[in-house]
Amino acid sequence: MLDRRRFLTLSSLAGLIPPLSFGLAKPAISTNKGNAPTPVPSITEPSANRPFVISTWNQPKANAAAQAALNKGGSALDAVEAGVKVPEADPEDMSVGYGGRPDRDGHVTLDACIMDEKGNAGSVTFLEHIKHPISVARAVMEKSPHVMLSGEGALAFALANGFKKESLLTPKAEKEWREWLKTAKYKPVANIERHDTIGMLAIDSKGNISGACTTSGLAYKMRGRVGDSPIIGAGLFVDNEFGGACATGLGELVMRTCGSFLVVELMRQGRTPQQACEEAALRIVKKQDFTDIQVGFLAVNKQGEYGAFSIQTGFNYTMTLNKVTQVIDAKSYLK
Ligand code: ASP
């Protein structure tokens, strides 16, 4: 695969990437010469594809929790919060919440965001000592006048809202970190192996879409580093008229391209979720050195159609529809 990566120089990309079809669906916005765009009415027909839950990586337990919330009559927002809390609490999941790999100084710092069908959003970045950053993000959205709180301020807000302060560094994560220190020369290394951020999108029985994204970020990152996952428009974006998207992988690349916003915006312009994910990933491939880095996008539209695409192989996602859960390998740019 490395040889192939080297072979795929940027100059050769134009010939290798199949052109995306831009004419498949009606554009969502029609423009009158010189006037403001005329919005096309949103899709309101009921869909068979609901309730629906989809999440990045292999997360059947998270999807089951989200599905259970929907079955109890919960909203898509309740579902995504309940769903991503599963890996947040799982010490064996070393990329999210409790048990997450620390930064290079040995501190577990968490990023998370949540977005509902009305376009409300909440986010926490660089949050320490709180097991469920997604619930703090929801509290920011619902109980504060802000969208994003960071670091000490986010922790103070969490404690004031009844969250418990606890140590998130498990013996297993600490042991791995100490091993890493022996050879790492104290440099943060962006890698494609140690990540598993969960981004989740759900459609409830009313057809409303919400999303959540939560992570401990890149393993052994520099202290203070914040990735794409808590950034609305980068790690997650929901536009209830058209769809939602989330991202995983090297956050720096997702942030530079406003990845999830781009995917949703492309769906708004008429792309299917699959086309939108591919186009957003290819935009990164065209502009950045993507050797040895991974970025994956996952998207769902208002009709419950979904798509996923990554730069490298190995990205999968978990889909739950009609009580059936499947883990599916995403298509990728590099085979
Ligand atoms: N996107 C996350 C970050 O950059 C990491 C990941 O998805 O693995 O923090």
mmCIF file of C-alpha atoms and ligand atoms in Angstrom:
data_model
loop_
_atom_site.group_PDB
_atom_site.id
_atom_site.type_symbol
_atom_site.label_atom_id
_atom_site.label_comp_id
_atom_site.label_asym_id
_atom_site.label_seq_id
_atom_site.Cartn_x
_atom_site.Cartn_y
_atom_site.Cartn_z
ATOM 1 C CA MET A 1 0.000 0.000 0.000
ATOM 2 C CA LEU A 2 2.904 2.371 0.725
ATOM 3 C CA ASP A 3 4.190 2.011 -2.800
ATOM 4 C CA ARG A 4 0.822 2.813 -4.134
ATOM 5 C CA ARG A 5 0.636 5.845 -1.872
ATOM 6 C CA ARG A 6 3.915 7.138 -3.183
ATOM 7 C CA PHE A 7 2.769 6.452 -6.690
ATOM 8 C CA LEU A 8 -0.281 8.593 -6.156
ATOM 9 C CA THR A 9 1.434 11.922 -6.422
ATOM 10 C CA LEU A 10 -0.653 14.997 -6.306
ATOM 11 C CA SER A 11 0.108 15.820 -9.908
ATOM 12 C CA SER A 12 -1.423 12.550 -11.002
ATOM 13 C CA LEU A 13 -4.620 13.032 -9.089
ATOM 14 C CA ALA A 14 -6.528 14.793 -11.793
ATOM 15 C CA GLY A 15 -6.361 11.763 -14.006
ATOM 16 C CA LEU A 16 -7.080 9.215 -11.307
ATOM 17 C CA ILE A 17 -10.078 10.652 -9.551
ATOM 18 C CA PRO A 18 -13.232 9.880 -11.453
ATOM 19 C CA PRO A 19 -15.204 13.034 -12.033
ATOM 20 C CA LEU A 20 -18.164 13.297 -9.706
ATOM 21 C CA SER A 21 -21.489 13.691 -11.301
ATOM 22 C CA PHE A 22 -22.901 17.057 -10.418
ATOM 23 C CA GLY A 23 -26.126 16.759 -12.311
ATOM 24 C CA LEU A 24 -27.832 13.842 -10.602
ATOM 25 C CA ALA A 25 -30.184 15.682 -8.352
ATOM 26 C CA LYS A 26 -31.990 18.968 -8.555
ATOM 27 C CA PRO A 27 -29.934 21.760 -6.997
ATOM 28 C CA ALA A 28 -31.384 22.701 -3.647
ATOM 29 C CA ILE A 29 -31.074 26.413 -4.287
ATOM 30 C CA SER A 30 -32.152 28.090 -7.487
ATOM 31 C CA THR A 31 -30.825 31.552 -8.170
ATOM 32 C CA ASN A 32 -32.583 34.439 -9.870
ATOM 33 C CA LYS A 33 -30.219 36.723 -11.691
ATOM 34 C CA GLY A 34 -29.094 39.440 -9.337
ATOM 35 C CA ASN A 35 -31.575 38.461 -6.622
ATOM 36 C CA ALA A 36 -31.159 36.499 -3.402
ATOM 37 C CA PRO A 37 -31.262 32.683 -3.733
ATOM 38 C CA THR A 38 -34.745 31.173 -3.611
ATOM 39 C CA PRO A 39 -34.788 28.270 -1.172
ATOM 40 C CA VAL A 40 -36.349 25.102 -2.488
ATOM 41 C CA PRO A 41 -38.844 23.698 0.055
ATOM 42 C CA SER A 42 -37.407 21.074 2.395
ATOM 43 C CA ILE A 43 -38.314 17.422 2.047
ATOM 44 C CA THR A 44 -41.207 16.591 4.302
ATOM 45 C CA GLU A 45 -42.381 13.185 3.145
ATOM 46 C CA PRO A 46 -42.188 10.507 5.803
ATOM 47 C CA SER A 47 -39.383 8.070 5.183
ATOM 48 C CA ALA A 48 -39.160 4.344 5.746
ATOM 49 C CA ASN A 49 -35.602 4.869 6.915
ATOM 50 C CA ARG A 50 -36.343 5.891 10.465
ATOM 51 C CA PRO A 51 -35.625 5.687 13.274
ATOM 52 C CA PHE A 52 -32.078 5.408 12.080
ATOM 53 C CA VAL A 53 -28.709 5.472 13.828
ATOM 54 C CA ILE A 54 -25.286 5.542 12.241
ATOM 55 C CA SER A 55 -21.896 5.979 13.869
ATOM 56 C CA THR A 56 -18.235 5.979 12.978
ATOM 57 C CA TRP A 57 -16.223 2.806 13.572
ATOM 58 C CA ASN A 58 -17.310 -0.447 15.112
ATOM 59 C CA GLN A 59 -19.835 0.711 17.711
ATOM 60 C CA PRO A 60 -22.820 -1.694 17.941
ATOM 61 C CA LYS A 61 -23.241 -1.101 21.682
ATOM 62 C CA ALA A 62 -23.380 2.637 21.184
ATOM 63 C CA ASN A 63 -25.953 2.222 18.423
ATOM 64 C CA ALA A 64 -27.999 -0.096 20.660
ATOM 65 C CA ALA A 65 -28.098 2.544 23.392
ATOM 66 C CA ALA A 66 -29.152 5.173 20.867
ATOM 67 C CA GLN A 67 -31.818 2.870 19.468
ATOM 68 C CA ALA A 68 -33.089 2.145 22.995
ATOM 69 C CA ALA A 69 -33.447 5.876 23.611
ATOM 70 C CA LEU A 70 -35.441 6.221 20.374
ATOM 71 C CA ASN A 71 -37.617 3.236 21.275
ATOM 72 C CA LYS A 72 -38.517 4.920 24.555
ATOM 73 C CA GLY A 73 -39.801 7.861 22.540
ATOM 74 C CA GLY A 74 -36.612 9.885 22.874
ATOM 75 C CA SER A 75 -35.603 12.450 20.307
ATOM 76 C CA ALA A 76 -32.662 12.081 17.929
ATOM 77 C CA LEU A 77 -30.802 14.359 20.333
ATOM 78 C CA ASP A 78 -31.479 12.026 23.276
ATOM 79 C CA ALA A 79 -30.411 9.108 21.104
ATOM 80 C CA VAL A 80 -27.030 10.466 20.057
ATOM 81 C CA GLU A 81 -26.212 11.545 23.592
ATOM 82 C CA ALA A 82 -27.148 8.132 25.025
ATOM 83 C CA GLY A 83 -25.288 6.378 22.217
ATOM 84 C CA VAL A 84 -21.922 8.082 22.476
ATOM 85 C CA LYS A 85 -21.965 7.852 26.272
ATOM 86 C CA VAL A 86 -21.312 4.122 25.853
ATOM 87 C CA PRO A 87 -17.738 4.420 24.529
ATOM 88 C CA GLU A 88 -17.175 7.462 26.755
ATOM 89 C CA ALA A 89 -17.692 5.237 29.808
ATOM 90 C CA ASP A 90 -15.826 2.231 28.399
ATOM 91 C CA PRO A 91 -12.223 1.977 29.672
ATOM 92 C CA GLU A 92 -11.408 -0.412 26.842
ATOM 93 C CA ASP A 93 -12.212 2.244 24.253
ATOM 94 C CA MET A 94 -8.955 4.163 24.381
ATOM 95 C CA SER A 95 -9.921 6.966 22.015
ATOM 96 C CA VAL A 96 -12.992 8.317 23.760
ATOM 97 C CA GLY A 97 -13.744 9.512 27.302
ATOM 98 C CA TYR A 98 -12.695 7.444 30.320
ATOM 99 C CA GLY A 99 -9.675 5.308 29.467
ATOM 100 C CA GLY A 100 -8.740 7.554 26.545
ATOM 101 C CA ARG A 101 -5.051 7.897 25.709
ATOM 102 C CA PRO A 102 -3.546 10.985 27.329
ATOM 103 C CA ASP A 103 -1.665 13.875 25.797
ATOM 104 C CA ARG A 104 2.130 13.721 25.751
ATOM 105 C CA ASP A 105 2.225 15.027 29.328
ATOM 106 C CA GLY A 106 -0.039 12.270 30.606
ATOM 107 C CA HIS A 107 -3.303 14.225 30.874
ATOM 108 C CA VAL A 108 -6.537 12.907 29.366
ATOM 109 C CA THR A 109 -8.192 15.880 27.666
ATOM 110 C CA LEU A 110 -11.522 15.491 25.953
ATOM 111 C CA ASP A 111 -13.355 17.193 23.083
ATOM 112 C CA ALA A 112 -17.046 16.792 22.259
ATOM 113 C CA CYS A 113 -19.932 18.504 20.534
ATOM 114 C CA ILE A 114 -23.615 17.989 19.911
ATOM 115 C CA MET A 115 -26.085 19.548 17.501
ATOM 116 C CA ASP A 116 -29.860 19.296 17.323
ATOM 117 C CA GLU A 117 -32.438 19.596 14.592
ATOM 118 C CA LYS A 118 -33.028 23.282 15.266
ATOM 119 C CA GLY A 119 -29.392 24.095 14.620
ATOM 120 C CA ASN A 120 -28.608 24.519 18.328
ATOM 121 C CA ALA A 121 -25.121 23.396 19.233
ATOM 122 C CA GLY A 122 -22.962 22.867 22.282
ATOM 123 C CA SER A 123 -19.314 21.986 22.586
ATOM 124 C CA VAL A 124 -16.519 21.438 25.070
ATOM 125 C CA THR A 125 -12.826 21.378 24.270
ATOM 126 C CA PHE A 126 -9.759 20.510 26.317
ATOM 127 C CA LEU A 127 -11.994 19.248 29.126
ATOM 128 C CA GLU A 128 -10.368 17.186 31.870
ATOM 129 C CA HIS A 129 -11.750 14.939 34.637
ATOM 130 C CA ILE A 130 -15.295 14.528 33.338
ATOM 131 C CA LYS A 131 -16.322 11.137 32.026
ATOM 132 C CA HIS A 132 -19.156 12.333 29.785
ATOM 133 C CA PRO A 133 -18.054 15.402 27.836
ATOM 134 C CA ILE A 134 -21.004 14.934 25.474
ATOM 135 C CA SER A 135 -23.426 15.616 28.327
ATOM 136 C CA VAL A 136 -21.459 18.708 29.286
ATOM 137 C CA ALA A 137 -21.644 19.813 25.639
ATOM 138 C CA ARG A 138 -25.409 19.325 25.758
ATOM 139 C CA ALA A 139 -25.571 21.341 28.984
ATOM 140 C CA VAL A 140 -23.563 24.127 27.311
ATOM 141 C CA MET A 141 -26.129 24.094 24.512
ATOM 142 C CA GLU A 142 -29.157 24.032 26.771
ATOM 143 C CA LYS A 143 -28.097 25.911 29.895
ATOM 144 C CA SER A 144 -25.545 28.488 28.811
ATOM 145 C CA PRO A 145 -25.733 31.390 26.383
ATOM 146 C CA HIS A 146 -22.677 30.000 24.561
ATOM 147 C CA VAL A 147 -21.804 27.292 22.054
ATOM 148 C CA MET A 148 -18.320 26.331 23.227
ATOM 149 C CA LEU A 149 -16.549 26.196 26.575
ATOM 150 C CA SER A 150 -12.941 25.175 26.969
ATOM 151 C CA GLY A 151 -10.484 23.868 29.549
ATOM 152 C CA GLU A 152 -10.816 25.161 33.101
ATOM 153 C CA GLY A 153 -13.965 27.083 32.261
ATOM 154 C CA ALA A 154 -15.609 23.998 30.813
ATOM 155 C CA LEU A 155 -14.640 22.018 33.904
ATOM 156 C CA ALA A 156 -16.004 24.710 36.242
ATOM 157 C CA PHE A 157 -19.241 24.764 34.258
ATOM 158 C CA ALA A 158 -19.479 20.972 34.426
ATOM 159 C CA LEU A 159 -18.932 20.906 38.182
ATOM 160 C CA ALA A 160 -21.468 23.690 38.695
ATOM 161 C CA ASN A 161 -23.956 21.575 36.763
ATOM 162 C CA GLY A 162 -23.526 18.503 38.911
ATOM 163 C CA PHE A 163 -20.943 16.507 36.945
ATOM 164 C CA LYS A 164 -18.501 14.521 39.039
ATOM 165 C CA LYS A 165 -14.748 15.161 38.911
ATOM 166 C CA GLU A 166 -12.818 11.940 38.438
ATOM 167 C CA SER A 167 -9.570 10.585 37.126
ATOM 168 C CA LEU A 168 -9.876 9.425 33.529
ATOM 169 C CA LEU A 169 -6.396 7.948 33.122
ATOM 170 C CA THR A 170 -6.687 4.187 33.515
ATOM 171 C CA PRO A 171 -3.679 2.036 34.498
ATOM 172 C CA LYS A 172 -3.700 0.534 31.004
ATOM 173 C CA ALA A 173 -3.582 3.927 29.263
ATOM 174 C CA GLU A 174 -0.911 5.157 31.669
ATOM 175 C CA LYS A 175 1.242 2.092 31.050
ATOM 176 C CA GLU A 176 1.039 2.554 27.253
ATOM 177 C CA TRP A 177 1.849 6.250 27.582
ATOM 178 C CA ARG A 178 4.926 5.506 29.722
ATOM 179 C CA GLU A 179 6.075 3.007 27.104
ATOM 180 C CA TRP A 180 5.543 5.604 24.394
ATOM 181 C CA LEU A 181 7.613 8.141 26.337
ATOM 182 C CA LYS A 182 10.656 5.870 26.154
ATOM 183 C CA THR A 183 10.934 6.167 22.383
ATOM 184 C CA ALA A 184 8.870 9.169 21.428
ATOM 185 C CA LYS A 185 11.541 11.817 21.946
ATOM 186 C CA TYR A 186 8.687 13.810 23.406
ATOM 187 C CA LYS A 187 7.338 14.752 20.014
ATOM 188 C CA PRO A 188 3.644 14.578 19.196
ATOM 189 C CA VAL A 189 3.199 12.174 16.339
ATOM 190 C CA ALA A 190 0.144 12.290 14.131
ATOM 191 C CA ASN A 191 -0.767 8.741 13.405
ATOM 192 C CA ILE A 192 -3.464 6.814 11.674
ATOM 193 C CA GLU A 193 -3.716 3.906 14.060
ATOM 194 C CA ARG A 194 -4.661 5.274 17.458
ATOM 195 C CA HIS A 195 -7.972 6.899 16.922
ATOM 196 C CA ASP A 196 -11.581 5.891 17.047
ATOM 197 C CA THR A 197 -13.546 9.056 17.716
ATOM 198 C CA ILE A 198 -17.226 8.351 17.747
ATOM 199 C CA GLY A 199 -19.396 10.543 15.578
ATOM 200 C CA MET A 200 -23.056 9.555 15.603
ATOM 201 C CA LEU A 201 -26.077 10.721 13.614
ATOM 202 C CA ALA A 202 -29.666 9.735 14.347
ATOM 203 C CA ILE A 203 -33.041 10.312 12.745
ATOM 204 C CA ASP A 204 -36.010 9.997 15.090
ATOM 205 C CA SER A 205 -39.582 8.998 14.313
ATOM 206 C CA LYS A 206 -40.460 12.609 13.491
ATOM 207 C CA GLY A 207 -37.700 12.654 10.899
ATOM 208 C CA ASN A 208 -35.525 15.032 12.894
ATOM 209 C CA ILE A 209 -31.755 14.653 12.677
ATOM 210 C CA SER A 210 -29.259 15.267 15.478
ATOM 211 C CA GLY A 211 -25.588 14.420 15.873
ATOM 212 C CA ALA A 212 -22.861 14.014 18.460
ATOM 213 C CA CYS A 213 -19.113 13.639 18.314
ATOM 214 C CA THR A 214 -16.739 12.834 21.188
ATOM 215 C CA THR A 215 -13.075 11.920 21.507
ATOM 216 C CA SER A 216 -9.933 12.000 23.583
ATOM 217 C CA GLY A 217 -8.256 13.230 20.412
ATOM 218 C CA LEU A 218 -4.940 12.194 18.999
ATOM 219 C CA ALA A 219 -2.936 10.019 21.341
ATOM 220 C CA TYR A 220 0.036 11.860 22.867
ATOM 221 C CA LYS A 221 -0.924 15.176 21.307
ATOM 222 C CA MET A 222 0.661 18.388 22.526
ATOM 223 C CA ARG A 223 -0.940 19.707 25.673
ATOM 224 C CA GLY A 224 -3.740 22.064 24.705
ATOM 225 C CA ARG A 225 -4.243 20.574 21.265
ATOM 226 C CA VAL A 226 -7.869 20.553 20.186
ATOM 227 C CA GLY A 227 -8.991 18.595 17.146
ATOM 228 C CA ASP A 228 -11.934 18.783 14.809
ATOM 229 C CA SER A 229 -14.314 16.731 16.926
ATOM 230 C CA PRO A 230 -15.717 19.567 19.096
ATOM 231 C CA ILE A 231 -15.774 22.080 16.234
ATOM 232 C CA ILE A 232 -19.213 22.574 14.760
ATOM 233 C CA GLY A 233 -18.782 22.298 10.996
ATOM 234 C CA ALA A 234 -15.554 20.296 11.236
ATOM 235 C CA GLY A 235 -16.173 17.138 13.305
ATOM 236 C CA LEU A 236 -19.961 17.429 13.109
ATOM 237 C CA PHE A 237 -22.657 19.354 11.329
ATOM 238 C CA VAL A 238 -26.405 18.948 11.124
ATOM 239 C CA ASP A 239 -28.797 20.794 8.872
ATOM 240 C CA ASN A 240 -32.177 19.269 9.571
ATOM 241 C CA GLU A 241 -33.482 20.313 6.145
ATOM 242 C CA PHE A 242 -30.926 18.198 4.315
ATOM 243 C CA GLY A 243 -28.820 15.957 6.526
ATOM 244 C CA GLY A 244 -25.939 15.531 8.919
ATOM 245 C CA ALA A 245 -22.300 14.549 8.720
ATOM 246 C CA CYS A 246 -19.441 13.706 11.040
ATOM 247 C CA ALA A 247 -15.746 13.067 10.675
ATOM 248 C CA THR A 248 -12.963 11.012 12.136
ATOM 249 C CA GLY A 249 -9.233 10.875 11.571
ATOM 250 C CA LEU A 250 -6.609 13.573 11.626
ATOM 251 C CA GLY A 251 -8.538 16.562 12.896
ATOM 252 C CA GLU A 252 -6.121 19.138 11.550
ATOM 253 C CA LEU A 253 -7.087 18.176 7.996
ATOM 254 C CA VAL A 254 -10.792 18.138 8.773
ATOM 255 C CA MET A 255 -10.630 21.565 10.411
ATOM 256 C CA ARG A 256 -8.785 23.108 7.478
ATOM 257 C CA THR A 257 -11.561 22.077 5.135
ATOM 258 C CA CYS A 258 -14.602 22.576 7.421
ATOM 259 C CA GLY A 259 -15.212 18.930 6.553
ATOM 260 C CA SER A 260 -18.619 18.097 7.999
ATOM 261 C CA PHE A 261 -20.120 21.416 6.990
ATOM 262 C CA LEU A 262 -18.797 20.830 3.500
ATOM 263 C CA VAL A 263 -20.393 17.376 3.320
ATOM 264 C CA VAL A 264 -23.779 18.728 4.418
ATOM 265 C CA GLU A 265 -23.508 21.694 2.110
ATOM 266 C CA LEU A 266 -22.769 19.364 -0.805
ATOM 267 C CA MET A 267 -25.890 17.370 0.073
ATOM 268 C CA ARG A 268 -27.807 20.640 0.099
ATOM 269 C CA GLN A 269 -26.544 21.240 -3.420
ATOM 270 C CA GLY A 270 -27.912 17.880 -4.533
ATOM 271 C CA ARG A 271 -25.193 15.300 -3.883
ATOM 272 C CA THR A 272 -26.088 12.001 -2.303
ATOM 273 C CA PRO A 273 -24.444 11.351 1.078
ATOM 274 C CA GLN A 274 -21.946 9.050 -0.638
ATOM 275 C CA GLN A 275 -21.045 11.612 -3.296
ATOM 276 C CA ALA A 276 -20.747 14.335 -0.666
ATOM 277 C CA CYS A 277 -18.396 12.286 1.543
ATOM 278 C CA GLU A 278 -16.251 11.392 -1.462
ATOM 279 C CA GLU A 279 -16.029 14.949 -2.683
ATOM 280 C CA ALA A 280 -15.073 16.276 0.766
ATOM 281 C CA ALA A 281 -12.381 13.614 1.208
ATOM 282 C CA LEU A 282 -11.010 14.193 -2.287
ATOM 283 C CA ARG A 283 -10.736 17.882 -1.577
ATOM 284 C CA ILE A 284 -8.335 16.997 1.261
ATOM 285 C CA VAL A 285 -6.453 14.586 -0.973
ATOM 286 C CA LYS A 286 -5.981 17.240 -3.645
ATOM 287 C CA LYS A 287 -4.686 19.902 -1.270
ATOM 288 C CA GLN A 288 -2.787 18.140 1.480
ATOM 289 C CA ASP A 289 -0.093 15.570 1.907
ATOM 290 C CA PHE A 290 -2.256 12.623 2.859
ATOM 291 C CA THR A 291 0.528 10.051 3.145
ATOM 292 C CA ASP A 292 -0.061 7.985 6.252
ATOM 293 C CA ILE A 293 -2.973 10.024 7.462
ATOM 294 C CA GLN A 294 -6.557 8.986 7.717
ATOM 295 C CA VAL A 295 -9.722 11.033 7.416
ATOM 296 C CA GLY A 296 -13.174 9.494 7.144
ATOM 297 C CA PHE A 297 -16.560 11.122 6.626
ATOM 298 C CA LEU A 298 -19.965 9.678 7.405
ATOM 299 C CA ALA A 299 -23.236 11.274 6.320
ATOM 300 C CA VAL A 300 -26.962 10.758 6.263
ATOM 301 C CA ASN A 301 -29.598 12.764 4.445
ATOM 302 C CA LYS A 302 -33.154 13.586 5.336
ATOM 303 C CA GLN A 303 -34.441 10.518 3.490
ATOM 304 C CA GLY A 304 -32.226 8.227 5.546
ATOM 305 C CA GLU A 305 -29.797 7.565 2.690
ATOM 306 C CA TYR A 306 -26.273 7.321 3.997
ATOM 307 C CA GLY A 307 -22.714 7.273 2.749
ATOM 308 C CA ALA A 308 -19.130 7.111 3.977
ATOM 309 C CA PHE A 309 -15.713 7.589 2.493
ATOM 310 C CA SER A 310 -12.167 7.697 3.791
ATOM 311 C CA ILE A 311 -8.713 8.398 2.436
ATOM 312 C CA GLN A 312 -7.079 5.183 3.641
ATOM 313 C CA THR A 313 -8.658 1.767 3.880
ATOM 314 C CA GLY A 314 -9.766 0.563 7.303
ATOM 315 C CA PHE A 315 -12.544 3.007 8.113
ATOM 316 C CA ASN A 316 -15.821 1.352 8.994
ATOM 317 C CA TYR A 317 -19.107 2.480 10.438
ATOM 318 C CA THR A 318 -22.080 1.008 12.270
ATOM 319 C CA MET A 319 -25.619 1.371 11.001
ATOM 320 C CA THR A 320 -28.821 0.450 12.803
ATOM 321 C CA LEU A 321 -32.129 0.397 10.970
ATOM 322 C CA ASN A 322 -35.251 -1.616 11.781
ATOM 323 C CA LYS A 323 -33.487 -3.256 14.739
ATOM 324 C CA VAL A 324 -30.757 -4.619 12.478
ATOM 325 C CA THR A 325 -27.209 -3.449 13.136
ATOM 326 C CA GLN A 326 -24.460 -3.822 10.572
ATOM 327 C CA VAL A 327 -20.799 -2.842 10.631
ATOM 328 C CA ILE A 328 -19.871 -1.762 7.127
ATOM 329 C CA ASP A 329 -16.471 -1.077 5.556
ATOM 330 C CA ALA A 330 -16.380 2.370 4.021
ATOM 331 C CA LYS A 331 -15.093 2.899 0.509
ATOM 332 C CA SER A 332 -11.729 4.577 0.455
ATOM 333 C CA TYR A 333 -9.524 6.562 -1.887
ATOM 334 C CA LEU A 334 -6.499 4.311 -1.369
ATOM 335 C CA LYS A 335 -7.408 0.682 -1.859
HETATM 336 N N1 ASP B 1 -10.610 13.525 14.794
HETATM 337 C C1 ASP B 1 -10.000 13.260 16.069
HETATM 338 C C2 ASP B 1 -9.046 14.360 16.406
HETATM 339 O O1 ASP B 1 -8.336 14.830 15.527
HETATM 340 C C3 ASP B 1 -9.252 11.982 16.144
HETATM 341 C C4 ASP B 1 -9.894 10.785 15.550
HETATM 342 O O2 ASP B 1 -10.934 10.798 14.947
HETATM 343 O O3 ASP B 1 -9.316 9.753 15.699
HETATM 344 O O4 ASP B 1 -8.943 14.696 17.552
#
